[in-house]
Amino acid sequence: MDINSYIASGILESYVLGSATPEEIAEVEQMAVKYPEVKAELRAIEDALESYAFDHAEIPPTHLKNQIWNTLVADTVHIDAATQGTKVIDFNSGEEVEPVFTKPSGFFSSYIRIAASLALLGSVLANVYVLTRWNESKQNLTAAINENINLQKEVKNNEGMMKPSEVNLLMSPAVKTFKLMGQKVSPNSTVMLALDMRTNTVYLVRPNLPAPPAGMQYQLWAIVGGKALDAGVFDIINNTQQLKKVPIPNAFAVTLEKKGGSAVPTSDIFVQGL
């Protein structure tokens, strides 16, 4: 078996992210025992996932603290109310007696209660927020990695494998990805776009389009308010290409124009999507 091809297939990422089938899980675990390279790659993927979650961690918002504090107070009131009317039987006489609840008093006991409450609040706050952010980061990373896996499977040789810089671009929380699907004129074509929401810059990731005729070039259009805005021309190469800055579009489309581009679309749409 070609171990490098197995590692590049995407099955290890699926295993770490919990999306592998039972059969795939059993296979990966067997391969990890048999091949040190597979075991090392699994550890690297796990470390990358953990680093991604911590790198994108944020300080918990103030309103979350208030929500948890109110919940703790409500639970305390509920517990105090539940103790009212509690029956206590004297062990020696067998008769019912008035329950006596011993409560701490004084500054020290108040300090202990406050400190314990704050410690509990801080722990709950941190755990709830970290868990929420972890799930969000994991979902974002899962989507990016799965998209990368799908792109990798479309590539037929090592020369076409995505570079780390391209993977990082797709994984960035500030980037929104778009997959344009083939239209009637070219139904099997696809184009992956990455739009940096901070700068409105469009990046073209590995276009899958027929080679253009001599003197012709593909052009990307951002459809905004029913108008087609020039987003740049591009070539069919195995590298990510930075195109133009555009407003947030309603859709993207690609046409085939004269080399250098056109002011308006003049041909049929090859791929389109949002």
Coordinates of C-alpha atoms in Angstrom, one line a residue:
M1 CA 0.0 0.0 0.0
D2 CA 1.2 3.5 -0.8
I3 CA 1.2 5.2 2.7
N4 CA 1.6 8.7 1.3
S5 CA -1.5 8.3 -0.9
Y6 CA -3.4 6.9 2.1
I7 CA -2.5 9.8 4.3
A8 CA -3.4 12.3 1.5
S9 CA -6.8 10.7 1.0
G10 CA -8.5 12.6 3.8
I11 CA -9.5 9.6 5.8
L12 CA -7.3 10.6 8.7
E13 CA -8.9 14.1 8.9
S14 CA -12.3 12.4 8.9
Y15 CA -11.2 10.1 11.7
V16 CA -10.0 13.0 13.9
L17 CA -13.1 15.1 13.3
G18 CA -15.4 12.2 14.1
S19 CA -17.0 12.0 10.7
A20 CA -15.5 8.6 9.6
T21 CA -17.7 5.5 9.3
P22 CA -17.2 2.6 11.7
E23 CA -15.4 0.7 9.0
E24 CA -13.1 3.6 8.4
I25 CA -12.4 4.0 12.1
A26 CA -11.4 0.4 12.4
E27 CA -9.2 0.7 9.3
V28 CA -7.4 3.8 10.5
E29 CA -6.7 2.4 14.0
Q30 CA -5.3 -0.8 12.4
M31 CA -3.1 1.3 10.0
A32 CA -1.9 3.5 12.9
V33 CA -0.7 0.4 14.7
K34 CA 1.0 -1.0 11.6
Y35 CA 2.5 2.2 10.2
P36 CA 4.3 4.8 12.3
E37 CA 3.8 7.4 9.6
V38 CA 0.0 7.1 10.0
K39 CA 0.2 7.4 13.8
A40 CA 2.4 10.5 13.5
E41 CA 0.1 12.1 11.0
L42 CA -2.9 11.5 13.3
R43 CA -1.1 13.2 16.1
A44 CA -0.2 16.2 13.8
I45 CA -3.8 16.6 12.8
E46 CA -5.0 16.5 16.4
D47 CA -2.4 19.1 17.4
A48 CA -3.4 21.3 14.5
L49 CA -7.1 21.1 15.5
E50 CA -6.2 22.0 19.1
S51 CA -4.0 24.9 18.1
Y52 CA -6.7 26.3 15.8
A53 CA -9.2 26.3 18.7
F54 CA -6.8 28.1 21.1
D55 CA -5.6 30.5 18.4
H56 CA -9.1 31.7 17.8
A57 CA -10.3 31.8 21.4
E58 CA -12.0 35.0 22.6
I59 CA -12.6 36.5 26.0
P60 CA -16.1 35.5 27.3
P61 CA -18.6 38.4 26.9
T62 CA -19.9 40.1 30.1
H63 CA -23.5 39.2 29.4
L64 CA -22.7 35.5 29.7
K65 CA -21.4 36.1 33.3
N66 CA -24.7 37.8 34.2
Q67 CA -26.8 35.0 32.8
I68 CA -24.9 32.3 34.7
W69 CA -24.9 34.3 37.9
N70 CA -28.7 34.7 37.7
T71 CA -29.1 31.0 37.1
L72 CA -26.9 30.2 40.2
V73 CA -29.0 32.6 42.3
A74 CA -32.2 31.1 41.1
D75 CA -31.0 27.6 41.8
T76 CA -30.0 28.6 45.4
V77 CA -33.4 30.1 46.1
H78 CA -35.0 27.0 44.7
I79 CA -32.9 24.8 47.1
D80 CA -33.7 27.0 50.1
A81 CA -37.4 26.8 49.3
A82 CA -37.2 23.0 49.0
T83 CA -35.9 22.7 52.5
Q84 CA -38.9 24.4 54.0
G85 CA -41.3 22.0 55.7
T86 CA -38.7 19.2 55.8
K87 CA -39.6 16.6 58.5
V88 CA -37.0 15.4 60.9
I89 CA -37.5 12.4 63.2
D90 CA -35.6 12.2 66.5
F91 CA -33.6 9.0 66.5
N92 CA -34.0 8.3 70.3
S93 CA -37.7 9.3 70.8
G94 CA -39.1 8.6 67.4
E95 CA -41.0 11.8 67.5
E96 CA -41.0 14.6 64.8
V97 CA -38.9 17.6 65.8
E98 CA -38.3 21.0 64.3
P99 CA -35.4 20.9 61.9
V100 CA -32.4 23.0 62.8
F101 CA -30.2 24.2 60.0
T102 CA -26.8 25.4 61.1
K103 CA -25.6 28.2 58.8
P104 CA -22.2 29.8 58.9
S105 CA -22.2 33.3 60.2
G106 CA -19.8 36.2 60.5
F107 CA -17.4 37.9 58.0
F108 CA -15.3 34.7 57.5
S109 CA -18.3 32.6 56.5
S110 CA -19.6 35.3 54.2
Y111 CA -16.2 35.5 52.6
I112 CA -16.1 31.8 52.1
R113 CA -19.5 31.8 50.5
I114 CA -18.6 34.6 48.2
A115 CA -15.3 33.1 47.2
A116 CA -16.9 29.7 46.5
S117 CA -19.6 31.3 44.5
L118 CA -17.1 33.3 42.4
A119 CA -14.9 30.3 41.9
L120 CA -17.9 28.2 40.8
L121 CA -19.1 31.1 38.5
G122 CA -15.6 31.5 37.0
S123 CA -15.3 27.7 36.4
V124 CA -18.8 27.4 34.9
L125 CA -18.3 30.5 32.8
A126 CA -15.0 29.4 31.4
N127 CA -16.1 25.9 30.7
V128 CA -19.4 26.9 29.0
Y129 CA -17.7 29.5 26.9
V130 CA -14.7 27.4 25.9
L131 CA -16.9 24.5 25.0
T132 CA -19.1 26.8 22.8
R133 CA -16.1 28.3 21.1
W134 CA -14.5 24.9 20.7
N135 CA -17.6 23.5 18.9
E136 CA -17.7 26.6 16.7
S137 CA -14.0 26.3 15.8
K138 CA -14.4 22.6 15.2
Q139 CA -17.3 23.1 12.9
N140 CA -15.5 25.8 10.9
L141 CA -12.4 23.7 10.7
T142 CA -14.4 20.6 9.7
A143 CA -16.1 22.5 6.9
A144 CA -12.7 23.8 5.6
I145 CA -10.9 20.5 5.9
N146 CA -13.8 18.6 4.2
E147 CA -13.8 21.1 1.4
N148 CA -10.1 20.7 1.1
I149 CA -10.5 16.9 1.1
N150 CA -13.0 17.1 -1.8
L151 CA -10.6 19.3 -3.7
Q152 CA -7.7 16.9 -3.1
K153 CA -9.7 14.0 -4.4
E154 CA -10.2 15.9 -7.7
V155 CA -6.5 16.2 -8.2
K156 CA -4.8 13.4 -10.1
N157 CA -1.1 14.0 -9.2
N158 CA 1.1 15.4 -6.5
E159 CA 1.8 18.5 -8.4
G160 CA -1.8 19.6 -8.0
M161 CA -2.0 19.0 -4.2
M162 CA -3.0 22.1 -2.3
K163 CA -0.3 24.1 -0.6
P164 CA -0.4 24.8 3.2
S165 CA -0.9 28.5 2.4
E166 CA -4.0 27.7 0.3
V167 CA -5.4 25.5 3.1
N168 CA -4.8 28.2 5.7
L169 CA -6.7 30.7 3.4
L170 CA -9.7 28.4 3.3
M171 CA -9.5 27.8 7.1
S172 CA -9.4 31.4 8.0
P173 CA -12.5 32.6 10.0
A174 CA -12.4 35.8 8.1
V175 CA -12.8 34.0 4.7
K176 CA -16.1 32.9 3.2
T177 CA -15.8 30.2 0.5
F178 CA -18.0 29.9 -2.6
K179 CA -18.2 26.9 -5.0
L180 CA -19.3 27.8 -8.5
M181 CA -21.0 25.0 -10.4
G182 CA -20.9 24.3 -14.1
Q183 CA -23.7 25.6 -16.3
K184 CA -25.1 24.3 -19.6
V185 CA -22.1 25.4 -21.7
S186 CA -19.7 23.5 -19.3
P187 CA -21.6 21.3 -16.9
N188 CA -18.6 19.5 -15.4
S189 CA -16.7 22.7 -14.5
T190 CA -16.2 24.0 -11.0
V191 CA -14.5 27.0 -9.5
M192 CA -13.7 27.5 -5.8
L193 CA -13.5 31.1 -4.6
A194 CA -12.4 32.6 -1.2
L195 CA -13.7 36.0 -0.3
D196 CA -11.8 37.8 2.5
M197 CA -14.6 39.5 4.4
R198 CA -12.2 42.0 6.0
T199 CA -10.8 43.4 2.7
N200 CA -13.4 42.2 0.2
T201 CA -10.6 40.7 -1.8
V202 CA -11.5 37.7 -4.0
Y203 CA -9.1 34.7 -4.3
L204 CA -9.5 32.0 -7.0
V205 CA -8.6 28.6 -5.8
R206 CA -7.7 26.0 -8.4
P207 CA -10.3 26.5 -11.2
N208 CA -11.5 23.4 -13.0
L209 CA -12.4 24.8 -16.4
P210 CA -11.6 23.8 -20.0
A211 CA -8.4 25.4 -21.5
P212 CA -9.5 28.7 -23.2
P213 CA -8.9 29.2 -26.9
A214 CA -6.0 31.4 -28.0
G215 CA -6.6 35.0 -27.4
M216 CA -9.4 34.3 -24.8
Q217 CA -9.4 34.5 -21.0
Y218 CA -11.9 33.6 -18.3
Q219 CA -13.3 36.5 -16.3
L220 CA -15.0 36.5 -12.9
W221 CA -18.1 38.6 -12.3
A222 CA -19.6 39.6 -8.9
I223 CA -23.4 40.0 -9.3
V224 CA -24.4 42.9 -7.0
G225 CA -28.0 44.3 -7.2
G226 CA -28.6 42.7 -10.5
K227 CA -25.4 44.2 -12.1
A228 CA -22.3 42.3 -13.1
L229 CA -19.2 43.9 -11.7
D230 CA -15.7 43.0 -13.0
A231 CA -13.9 40.9 -10.4
G232 CA -10.8 40.2 -12.6
V233 CA -9.5 37.8 -15.3
F234 CA -7.6 34.7 -14.5
D235 CA -5.6 31.8 -16.0
I236 CA -5.9 28.1 -15.6
I237 CA -3.0 27.3 -13.2
N238 CA -2.4 25.1 -10.1
N239 CA -2.1 28.1 -7.8
T240 CA -4.4 30.4 -5.9
Q241 CA -4.8 33.7 -7.7
Q242 CA -5.7 37.0 -6.1
L243 CA -8.3 38.9 -8.1
K244 CA -10.1 42.2 -7.4
K245 CA -11.9 43.7 -4.4
V246 CA -15.7 43.6 -4.8
P247 CA -18.7 44.4 -2.7
I248 CA -20.5 41.5 -0.9
P249 CA -22.2 39.9 -3.9
N250 CA -25.5 38.2 -4.5
A251 CA -23.7 35.6 -6.7
F252 CA -20.5 35.0 -8.7
A253 CA -20.3 34.0 -12.4
V254 CA -17.5 33.2 -14.9
T255 CA -17.6 33.9 -18.6
L256 CA -15.1 33.6 -21.4
E257 CA -13.9 36.9 -22.8
K258 CA -11.2 38.4 -25.0
K259 CA -7.8 38.3 -23.4
G260 CA -7.5 41.2 -20.9
G261 CA -11.2 41.1 -20.0
S262 CA -14.4 43.0 -21.0
A263 CA -16.4 45.8 -19.4
V264 CA -19.5 43.7 -19.5
P265 CA -20.2 39.9 -20.0
T266 CA -20.3 38.9 -23.6
S267 CA -20.5 35.1 -23.5
D268 CA -22.5 32.3 -21.9
I269 CA -21.9 31.6 -18.2
F270 CA -19.5 28.7 -17.6
V271 CA -19.9 28.5 -13.8
Q272 CA -22.1 30.3 -11.3
G273 CA -23.0 30.1 -7.7
L274 CA -23.1 31.7 -4.2

